[in-house]
């Protein structure tokens, strides 16, 4: 819920200011949907989104007197709502300038009711996402795969920036749970090759074993050193990860923590963990990029088939088709000090035997495609349905 607090100069007529305020707020919130807190700031900072409605000019000193108490609660970002009447915009600009001098962040929310409604909705979405990420526990099952030489995370930065905690879980613990896990039979009505059907029960054992680790370690997300399973149990984690992600539980391949962080952020902001994939071919002249991987969330595809895992030719991989249309390509670094977000269009799905099983071709701006060849954040990137770059920028900016 958005809460609105007010600061008002005593030089202005209160009844007239209140009349204009009611008119202004009803234009932004025609159906209500906010909590009016007035001039009492005792619980400021406790709602999903707290706005300071600067109702008149001359309110700058009032804000300055309130600031020490708000700072004592750890609040470092302030949103100033203004109608533009009674010199309220001028006062808001002075306050915003003062915040900048104190090394604090802020924004003046000013414009049409439609713009303000859209901007406040976006800020609410980001605020809710921050709450979801706070105190989240990531299970790192096994170490990152040996080839991910740049895809590591800084535990201190993650805790300081978004409150996420990493927990290392030995691969041996997973293997023990796999040995105890139940095996689900392959669904008879779903067509699949004989070798894939034979591998299906073992793939479900991996899923059920991971369920146990999630419960025992109270995890909110996990990443799995999945290639170790090829030799240890003769199967893959592709089916398990597709299932977890479809259920809204972020789960990444190959022990890639930065990819998992990207998926957690995507889930918190958009409701989709996204498709973790490798860029396989890039045309920097047209901006077309082929992405591929052997698992994809079931809730992102219009249909799918079970196949083998590409590199090993064993286990159960997922060949899914993602609907054409707007997408966002996203990746955050392991220190959360850098991110990439580009909006584009998914042009078509394809299938080649010499690539990972789910394969999509999308198009971004040529200069954005060039990023992959000049300063990429690792190889895995996340493809999210819809155009949502602004939300990523708001959360990480």
GROMACS .gro file of C-alpha atoms in nm:
model
  397
    1UNK     CA    1   0.000   0.000   0.000
    2UNK     CA    2   0.120   0.351  -0.082
    3UNK     CA    3   0.111   0.596   0.208
    4UNK     CA    4   0.098   0.970   0.156
    5UNK     CA    5   0.243   1.215   0.408
    6UNK     CA    6   0.209   1.591   0.379
    7UNK     CA    7   0.417   1.897   0.453
    8UNK     CA    8   0.246   2.234   0.435
    9UNK     CA    9   0.352   2.588   0.515
   10UNK     CA   10   0.146   2.758   0.785
   11UNK     CA   11   0.125   3.069   0.567
   12UNK     CA   12  -0.136   2.906   0.343
   13UNK     CA   13  -0.510   2.870   0.407
   14UNK     CA   14  -0.559   2.513   0.527
   15UNK     CA   15  -0.915   2.471   0.400
   16UNK     CA   16  -0.819   2.583   0.050
   17UNK     CA   17  -0.506   2.367   0.051
   18UNK     CA   18  -0.711   2.066   0.163
   19UNK     CA   19  -0.967   2.123  -0.112
   20UNK     CA   20  -0.696   2.136  -0.378
   21UNK     CA   21  -0.524   1.833  -0.224
   22UNK     CA   22  -0.840   1.621  -0.237
   23UNK     CA   23  -0.889   1.718  -0.599
   24UNK     CA   24  -0.528   1.640  -0.687
   25UNK     CA   25  -0.517   1.302  -0.514
   26UNK     CA   26  -0.853   1.186  -0.650
   27UNK     CA   27  -0.718   1.252  -0.999
   28UNK     CA   28  -0.420   1.023  -0.939
   29UNK     CA   29  -0.609   0.761  -0.737
   30UNK     CA   30  -0.967   0.763  -0.873
   31UNK     CA   31  -1.039   0.433  -0.698
   32UNK     CA   32  -0.855   0.510  -0.376
   33UNK     CA   33  -0.575   0.262  -0.316
   34UNK     CA   34  -0.361   0.477  -0.088
   35UNK     CA   35  -0.339   0.551   0.283
   36UNK     CA   36  -0.345   0.919   0.379
   37UNK     CA   37  -0.118   0.979   0.678
   38UNK     CA   38  -0.123   1.357   0.689
   39UNK     CA   39   0.151   1.551   0.868
   40UNK     CA   40   0.241   1.281   1.124
   41UNK     CA   41   0.562   1.109   1.013
   42UNK     CA   42   0.591   0.867   1.307
   43UNK     CA   43   0.555   0.556   1.089
   44UNK     CA   44   0.716   0.696   0.775
   45UNK     CA   45   0.916   0.427   0.598
   46UNK     CA   46   0.699   0.134   0.711
   47UNK     CA   47   0.475   0.103   0.404
   48UNK     CA   48   0.538  -0.046   0.063
   49UNK     CA   49   0.585   0.304  -0.076
   50UNK     CA   50   0.591   0.629   0.123
   51UNK     CA   51   0.536   0.956  -0.063
   52UNK     CA   52   0.587   1.305   0.074
   53UNK     CA   53   0.321   1.531  -0.071
   54UNK     CA   54   0.467   1.882  -0.072
   55UNK     CA   55   0.142   2.077  -0.075
   56UNK     CA   56   0.272   2.435  -0.072
   57UNK     CA   57   0.577   2.651  -0.104
   58UNK     CA   58   0.761   2.745   0.212
   59UNK     CA   59   0.764   2.384   0.335
   60UNK     CA   60   1.139   2.334   0.291
   61UNK     CA   61   1.224   2.404   0.654
   62UNK     CA   62   0.961   2.157   0.771
   63UNK     CA   63   1.122   1.885   0.561
   64UNK     CA   64   1.470   1.969   0.691
   65UNK     CA   65   1.345   1.938   1.050
   66UNK     CA   66   1.194   1.596   0.974
   67UNK     CA   67   1.497   1.458   0.793
   68UNK     CA   68   1.715   1.356   1.093
   69UNK     CA   69   1.444   1.127   1.229
   70UNK     CA   70   1.388   0.968   0.888
   71UNK     CA   71   1.762   0.917   0.846
   72UNK     CA   72   1.777   0.744   1.185
   73UNK     CA   73   1.543   0.481   1.039
   74UNK     CA   74   1.783   0.414   0.752
   75UNK     CA   75   1.578   0.589   0.483
   76UNK     CA   76   1.800   0.718   0.204
   77UNK     CA   77   1.557   0.765  -0.087
   78UNK     CA   78   1.272   1.018  -0.088
   79UNK     CA   79   0.984   1.068  -0.332
   80UNK     CA   80   0.831   1.416  -0.335
   81UNK     CA   81   0.481   1.441  -0.479
   82UNK     CA   82   0.371   1.784  -0.601
   83UNK     CA   83   0.068   1.927  -0.777
   84UNK     CA   84   0.242   2.241  -0.898
   85UNK     CA   85  -0.011   2.460  -0.716
   86UNK     CA   86   0.070   2.706  -0.434
   87UNK     CA   87   0.443   2.705  -0.526
   88UNK     CA   88   0.466   2.338  -0.430
   89UNK     CA   89   0.692   2.251  -0.726
   90UNK     CA   90   0.942   2.522  -0.633
   91UNK     CA   91   0.959   2.392  -0.278
   92UNK     CA   92   1.001   2.034  -0.400
   93UNK     CA   93   1.295   2.132  -0.623
   94UNK     CA   94   1.465   2.306  -0.332
   95UNK     CA   95   1.417   1.999  -0.114
   96UNK     CA   96   1.549   1.767  -0.386
   97UNK     CA   97   1.856   1.986  -0.427
   98UNK     CA   98   1.913   1.975  -0.051
   99UNK     CA   99   1.886   1.596  -0.053
  100UNK     CA  100   2.153   1.580  -0.322
  101UNK     CA  101   2.384   1.796  -0.111
  102UNK     CA  102   2.344   1.545   0.173
  103UNK     CA  103   2.436   1.255  -0.056
  104UNK     CA  104   2.078   1.123  -0.056
  105UNK     CA  105   1.861   1.009  -0.344
  106UNK     CA  106   1.523   1.148  -0.434
  107UNK     CA  107   1.279   1.230  -0.711
  108UNK     CA  108   1.008   1.487  -0.766
  109UNK     CA  109   0.686   1.325  -0.890
  110UNK     CA  110   0.518   1.587  -1.104
  111UNK     CA  111   0.301   1.572  -1.417
  112UNK     CA  112  -0.036   1.463  -1.544
  113UNK     CA  113  -0.255   1.230  -1.334
  114UNK     CA  114  -0.192   0.955  -1.590
  115UNK     CA  115   0.186   0.995  -1.569
  116UNK     CA  116   0.182   1.008  -1.190
  117UNK     CA  117  -0.038   0.699  -1.170
  118UNK     CA  118   0.199   0.509  -1.399
  119UNK     CA  119   0.510   0.627  -1.215
  120UNK     CA  120   0.370   0.545  -0.872
  121UNK     CA  121   0.267   0.198  -0.992
  122UNK     CA  122   0.621   0.138  -1.116
  123UNK     CA  123   0.769   0.256  -0.786
  124UNK     CA  124   0.531   0.027  -0.597
  125UNK     CA  125   0.639  -0.268  -0.812
  126UNK     CA  126   1.006  -0.198  -0.741
  127UNK     CA  127   0.942  -0.146  -0.369
  128UNK     CA  128   0.760  -0.480  -0.347
  129UNK     CA  129   1.048  -0.646  -0.534
  130UNK     CA  130   1.300  -0.506  -0.286
  131UNK     CA  131   1.094  -0.650  -0.001
  132UNK     CA  132   1.085  -0.991  -0.169
  133UNK     CA  133   1.462  -0.992  -0.215
  134UNK     CA  134   1.541  -0.886   0.141
  135UNK     CA  135   1.675  -1.175   0.350
  136UNK     CA  136   1.639  -1.423   0.065
  137UNK     CA  137   1.854  -1.736   0.100
  138UNK     CA  138   2.034  -1.872  -0.205
  139UNK     CA  139   2.147  -2.232  -0.203
  140UNK     CA  140   2.466  -2.287  -0.404
  141UNK     CA  141   2.466  -2.664  -0.454
  142UNK     CA  142   2.820  -2.754  -0.549
  143UNK     CA  143   3.061  -2.489  -0.673
  144UNK     CA  144   3.011  -2.293  -0.996
  145UNK     CA  145   3.108  -2.497  -1.299
  146UNK     CA  146   3.479  -2.484  -1.379
  147UNK     CA  147   3.427  -2.293  -1.704
  148UNK     CA  148   3.241  -2.006  -1.534
  149UNK     CA  149   3.564  -1.825  -1.455
  150UNK     CA  150   3.398  -1.481  -1.435
  151UNK     CA  151   3.057  -1.579  -1.297
  152UNK     CA  152   3.108  -1.557  -0.924
  153UNK     CA  153   2.933  -1.347  -0.661
  154UNK     CA  154   3.044  -1.126  -0.373
  155UNK     CA  155   2.852  -1.235  -0.060
  156UNK     CA  156   2.922  -0.905   0.121
  157UNK     CA  157   2.796  -0.696  -0.171
  158UNK     CA  158   2.482  -0.908  -0.201
  159UNK     CA  159   2.399  -0.868   0.166
  160UNK     CA  160   2.474  -0.495   0.170
  161UNK     CA  161   2.293  -0.413  -0.152
  162UNK     CA  162   1.977  -0.627  -0.145
  163UNK     CA  163   2.002  -0.837   0.172
  164UNK     CA  164   2.056  -1.172  -0.004
  165UNK     CA  165   2.252  -1.447   0.173
  166UNK     CA  166   2.450  -1.727   0.003
  167UNK     CA  167   2.463  -2.075   0.154
  168UNK     CA  168   2.700  -2.341   0.019
  169UNK     CA  169   2.553  -2.692   0.009
  170UNK     CA  170   2.784  -2.985  -0.076
  171UNK     CA  171   2.696  -3.187  -0.384
  172UNK     CA  172   2.722  -3.499  -0.165
  173UNK     CA  173   2.414  -3.386   0.028
  174UNK     CA  174   2.213  -3.368  -0.292
  175UNK     CA  175   2.338  -3.709  -0.407
  176UNK     CA  176   2.228  -3.863  -0.078
  177UNK     CA  177   1.880  -3.716  -0.119
  178UNK     CA  178   1.860  -3.836  -0.479
  179UNK     CA  179   1.928  -4.189  -0.356
  180UNK     CA  180   1.631  -4.159  -0.117
  181UNK     CA  181   1.394  -3.971  -0.350
  182UNK     CA  182   1.088  -4.119  -0.516
  183UNK     CA  183   1.086  -4.161  -0.893
  184UNK     CA  184   0.781  -4.057  -1.095
  185UNK     CA  185   0.699  -4.262  -1.405
  186UNK     CA  186   0.709  -4.095  -1.744
  187UNK     CA  187   0.360  -3.981  -1.850
  188UNK     CA  188   0.233  -4.237  -2.101
  189UNK     CA  189   0.034  -3.977  -2.297
  190UNK     CA  190   0.340  -3.761  -2.369
  191UNK     CA  191   0.546  -3.871  -2.671
  192UNK     CA  192   0.920  -3.904  -2.614
  193UNK     CA  193   1.207  -4.116  -2.741
  194UNK     CA  194   1.273  -4.444  -2.561
  195UNK     CA  195   1.602  -4.325  -2.409
  196UNK     CA  196   1.437  -4.006  -2.280
  197UNK     CA  197   1.147  -4.205  -2.135
  198UNK     CA  198   1.395  -4.431  -1.958
  199UNK     CA  199   1.568  -4.127  -1.806
  200UNK     CA  200   1.250  -3.949  -1.698
  201UNK     CA  201   1.206  -4.120  -1.355
  202UNK     CA  202   1.565  -4.040  -1.260
  203UNK     CA  203   1.515  -3.677  -1.362
  204UNK     CA  204   1.216  -3.655  -1.125
  205UNK     CA  205   1.429  -3.798  -0.844
  206UNK     CA  206   1.662  -3.500  -0.886
  207UNK     CA  207   1.362  -3.267  -0.862
  208UNK     CA  208   1.228  -3.429  -0.545
  209UNK     CA  209   1.575  -3.432  -0.387
  210UNK     CA  210   1.609  -3.060  -0.455
  211UNK     CA  211   1.267  -3.008  -0.293
  212UNK     CA  212   1.408  -3.162   0.025
  213UNK     CA  213   1.712  -2.932   0.021
  214UNK     CA  214   1.489  -2.629  -0.033
  215UNK     CA  215   1.283  -2.726   0.272
  216UNK     CA  216   1.574  -2.827   0.495
  217UNK     CA  217   1.780  -2.515   0.422
  218UNK     CA  218   1.483  -2.275   0.395
  219UNK     CA  219   1.593  -2.162   0.050
  220UNK     CA  220   1.430  -1.895  -0.165
  221UNK     CA  221   1.638  -1.978  -0.474
  222UNK     CA  222   1.904  -2.227  -0.581
  223UNK     CA  223   2.176  -2.283  -0.835
  224UNK     CA  224   2.304  -2.629  -0.920
  225UNK     CA  225   2.640  -2.755  -1.045
  226UNK     CA  226   2.435  -2.972  -1.275
  227UNK     CA  227   2.706  -3.120  -1.498
  228UNK     CA  228   2.835  -3.324  -1.202
  229UNK     CA  229   2.511  -3.520  -1.217
  230UNK     CA  230   2.604  -3.658  -1.559
  231UNK     CA  231   2.874  -3.878  -1.414
  232UNK     CA  232   2.731  -3.933  -1.064
  233UNK     CA  233   2.374  -4.034  -1.145
  234UNK     CA  234   2.375  -4.046  -1.526
  235UNK     CA  235   2.109  -3.778  -1.556
  236UNK     CA  236   2.059  -3.400  -1.572
  237UNK     CA  237   1.886  -3.128  -1.374
  238UNK     CA  238   1.711  -2.970  -1.675
  239UNK     CA  239   1.364  -3.103  -1.593
  240UNK     CA  240   1.394  -3.008  -1.225
  241UNK     CA  241   1.505  -2.652  -1.300
  242UNK     CA  242   1.230  -2.606  -1.560
  243UNK     CA  243   0.976  -2.712  -1.298
  244UNK     CA  244   1.111  -2.491  -1.019
  245UNK     CA  245   1.122  -2.184  -1.242
  246UNK     CA  246   0.771  -2.249  -1.373
  247UNK     CA  247   0.652  -2.245  -1.012
  248UNK     CA  248   0.816  -1.906  -0.955
  249UNK     CA  249   1.113  -2.044  -0.761
  250UNK     CA  250   1.434  -1.914  -0.924
  251UNK     CA  251   1.676  -2.194  -1.010
  252UNK     CA  252   1.980  -2.157  -1.234
  253UNK     CA  253   2.213  -2.399  -1.411
  254UNK     CA  254   2.585  -2.464  -1.366
  255UNK     CA  255   2.620  -2.297  -1.025
  256UNK     CA  256   2.590  -1.955  -1.193
  257UNK     CA  257   2.507  -1.718  -0.906
  258UNK     CA  258   2.497  -1.394  -1.112
  259UNK     CA  259   2.251  -1.561  -1.350
  260UNK     CA  260   2.044  -1.671  -1.050
  261UNK     CA  261   2.048  -1.318  -0.905
  262UNK     CA  262   1.921  -1.193  -1.241
  263UNK     CA  263   1.642  -1.450  -1.232
  264UNK     CA  264   1.550  -1.358  -0.874
  265UNK     CA  265   1.529  -0.990  -0.965
  266UNK     CA  266   1.323  -1.073  -1.273
  267UNK     CA  267   1.085  -1.289  -1.071
  268UNK     CA  268   1.042  -1.019  -0.808
  269UNK     CA  269   0.971  -0.749  -1.068
  270UNK     CA  270   0.781  -0.930  -1.344
  271UNK     CA  271   0.657  -1.264  -1.208
  272UNK     CA  272   0.882  -1.457  -1.448
  273UNK     CA  273   1.225  -1.595  -1.358
  274UNK     CA  274   1.317  -1.579  -1.726
  275UNK     CA  275   1.498  -1.811  -1.966
  276UNK     CA  276   1.867  -1.858  -1.876
  277UNK     CA  277   2.052  -1.908  -2.203
  278UNK     CA  278   2.382  -1.874  -2.388
  279UNK     CA  279   2.422  -1.641  -2.685
  280UNK     CA  280   2.516  -1.886  -2.962
  281UNK     CA  281   2.534  -1.654  -3.265
  282UNK     CA  282   2.532  -1.276  -3.289
  283UNK     CA  283   2.488  -1.048  -3.588
  284UNK     CA  284   2.600  -0.705  -3.472
  285UNK     CA  285   2.490  -0.548  -3.800
  286UNK     CA  286   2.125  -0.645  -3.760
  287UNK     CA  287   2.109  -0.695  -3.382
  288UNK     CA  288   1.986  -1.054  -3.419
  289UNK     CA  289   2.100  -1.300  -3.153
  290UNK     CA  290   2.045  -1.674  -3.122
  291UNK     CA  291   2.009  -1.788  -2.759
  292UNK     CA  292   1.997  -2.153  -2.656
  293UNK     CA  293   1.986  -2.373  -2.345
  294UNK     CA  294   1.858  -2.715  -2.244
  295UNK     CA  295   1.603  -2.600  -1.990
  296UNK     CA  296   1.331  -2.336  -2.001
  297UNK     CA  297   1.052  -2.255  -1.752
  298UNK     CA  298   0.736  -2.438  -1.852
  299UNK     CA  299   0.527  -2.126  -1.787
  300UNK     CA  300   0.718  -1.934  -2.055
  301UNK     CA  301   0.654  -2.169  -2.347
  302UNK     CA  302   0.345  -2.236  -2.557
  303UNK     CA  303   0.447  -2.601  -2.602
  304UNK     CA  304   0.745  -2.822  -2.533
  305UNK     CA  305   0.897  -3.163  -2.602
  306UNK     CA  306   1.129  -3.376  -2.391
  307UNK     CA  307   1.470  -3.436  -2.545
  308UNK     CA  308   1.815  -3.536  -2.425
  309UNK     CA  309   2.064  -3.293  -2.275
  310UNK     CA  310   2.269  -3.154  -2.564
  311UNK     CA  311   2.635  -3.196  -2.463
  312UNK     CA  312   2.597  -3.538  -2.302
  313UNK     CA  313   2.315  -3.685  -2.509
  314UNK     CA  314   2.158  -3.829  -2.193
  315UNK     CA  315   1.896  -3.732  -1.937
  316UNK     CA  316   1.592  -3.516  -2.001
  317UNK     CA  317   1.631  -3.178  -2.168
  318UNK     CA  318   1.352  -2.939  -2.265
  319UNK     CA  319   1.286  -2.817  -2.618
  320UNK     CA  320   1.031  -2.539  -2.569
  321UNK     CA  321   0.886  -2.271  -2.793
  322UNK     CA  322   0.862  -1.922  -2.644
  323UNK     CA  323   0.589  -1.702  -2.796
  324UNK     CA  324   0.713  -1.436  -3.038
  325UNK     CA  325   0.688  -1.076  -2.926
  326UNK     CA  326   0.849  -0.824  -2.690
  327UNK     CA  327   1.124  -0.945  -2.458
  328UNK     CA  328   1.395  -0.798  -2.238
  329UNK     CA  329   1.747  -0.941  -2.214
  330UNK     CA  330   1.888  -0.891  -1.863
  331UNK     CA  331   2.198  -0.974  -1.658
  332UNK     CA  332   2.344  -0.841  -1.335
  333UNK     CA  333   2.701  -0.883  -1.212
  334UNK     CA  334   2.797  -1.083  -0.906
  335UNK     CA  335   2.876  -0.762  -0.715
  336UNK     CA  336   2.555  -0.590  -0.826
  337UNK     CA  337   2.771  -0.301  -0.944
  338UNK     CA  338   2.685  -0.347  -1.312
  339UNK     CA  339   2.392  -0.469  -1.517
  340UNK     CA  340   2.274  -0.499  -1.876
  341UNK     CA  341   1.915  -0.462  -1.992
  342UNK     CA  342   1.800  -0.437  -2.353
  343UNK     CA  343   1.449  -0.449  -2.493
  344UNK     CA  344   1.389  -0.636  -2.816
  345UNK     CA  345   1.159  -0.868  -3.008
  346UNK     CA  346   1.165  -1.246  -3.012
  347UNK     CA  347   1.145  -1.320  -3.385
  348UNK     CA  348   1.118  -1.698  -3.402
  349UNK     CA  349   1.202  -2.035  -3.248
  350UNK     CA  350   1.424  -2.288  -3.423
  351UNK     CA  351   1.580  -2.629  -3.371
  352UNK     CA  352   1.926  -2.749  -3.468
  353UNK     CA  353   2.085  -3.073  -3.347
  354UNK     CA  354   2.419  -2.906  -3.267
  355UNK     CA  355   2.286  -2.660  -3.008
  356UNK     CA  356   2.115  -2.670  -2.670
  357UNK     CA  357   1.754  -2.777  -2.701
  358UNK     CA  358   1.551  -2.457  -2.661
  359UNK     CA  359   1.661  -2.210  -2.928
  360UNK     CA  360   1.521  -1.861  -2.988
  361UNK     CA  361   1.625  -1.579  -3.220
  362UNK     CA  362   1.559  -1.227  -3.099
  363UNK     CA  363   1.650  -0.880  -3.217
  364UNK     CA  364   1.786  -0.585  -3.018
  365UNK     CA  365   1.952  -0.263  -3.128
  366UNK     CA  366   2.284  -0.329  -3.306
  367UNK     CA  367   2.479  -0.132  -3.043
  368UNK     CA  368   2.321  -0.348  -2.772
  369UNK     CA  369   2.417  -0.664  -2.959
  370UNK     CA  370   2.773  -0.534  -2.973
  371UNK     CA  371   2.783  -0.533  -2.590
  372UNK     CA  372   2.809  -0.912  -2.599
  373UNK     CA  373   3.131  -0.893  -2.802
  374UNK     CA  374   3.293  -0.609  -2.609
  375UNK     CA  375   3.195  -0.610  -2.239
  376UNK     CA  376   2.957  -0.897  -2.155
  377UNK     CA  377   2.863  -0.992  -1.799
  378UNK     CA  378   2.949  -1.359  -1.840
  379UNK     CA  379   2.790  -1.585  -2.100
  380UNK     CA  380   2.450  -1.667  -1.950
  381UNK     CA  381   2.184  -1.399  -1.991
  382UNK     CA  382   1.818  -1.398  -1.895
  383UNK     CA  383   1.534  -1.349  -2.145
  384UNK     CA  384   1.218  -1.209  -1.985
  385UNK     CA  385   0.876  -1.171  -2.153
  386UNK     CA  386   0.772  -0.812  -2.220
  387UNK     CA  387   0.951  -0.478  -2.224
  388UNK     CA  388   1.059  -0.414  -1.865
  389UNK     CA  389   1.398  -0.241  -1.889
  390UNK     CA  390   1.270   0.058  -1.690
  391UNK     CA  391   1.187  -0.164  -1.392
  392UNK     CA  392   1.537  -0.316  -1.388
  393UNK     CA  393   1.689   0.032  -1.411
  394UNK     CA  394   1.472   0.159  -1.128
  395UNK     CA  395   1.567  -0.126  -0.895
  396UNK     CA  396   1.938  -0.126  -0.971
  397UNK     CA  397   1.998   0.241  -1.051
   0.00000   0.00000   0.00000
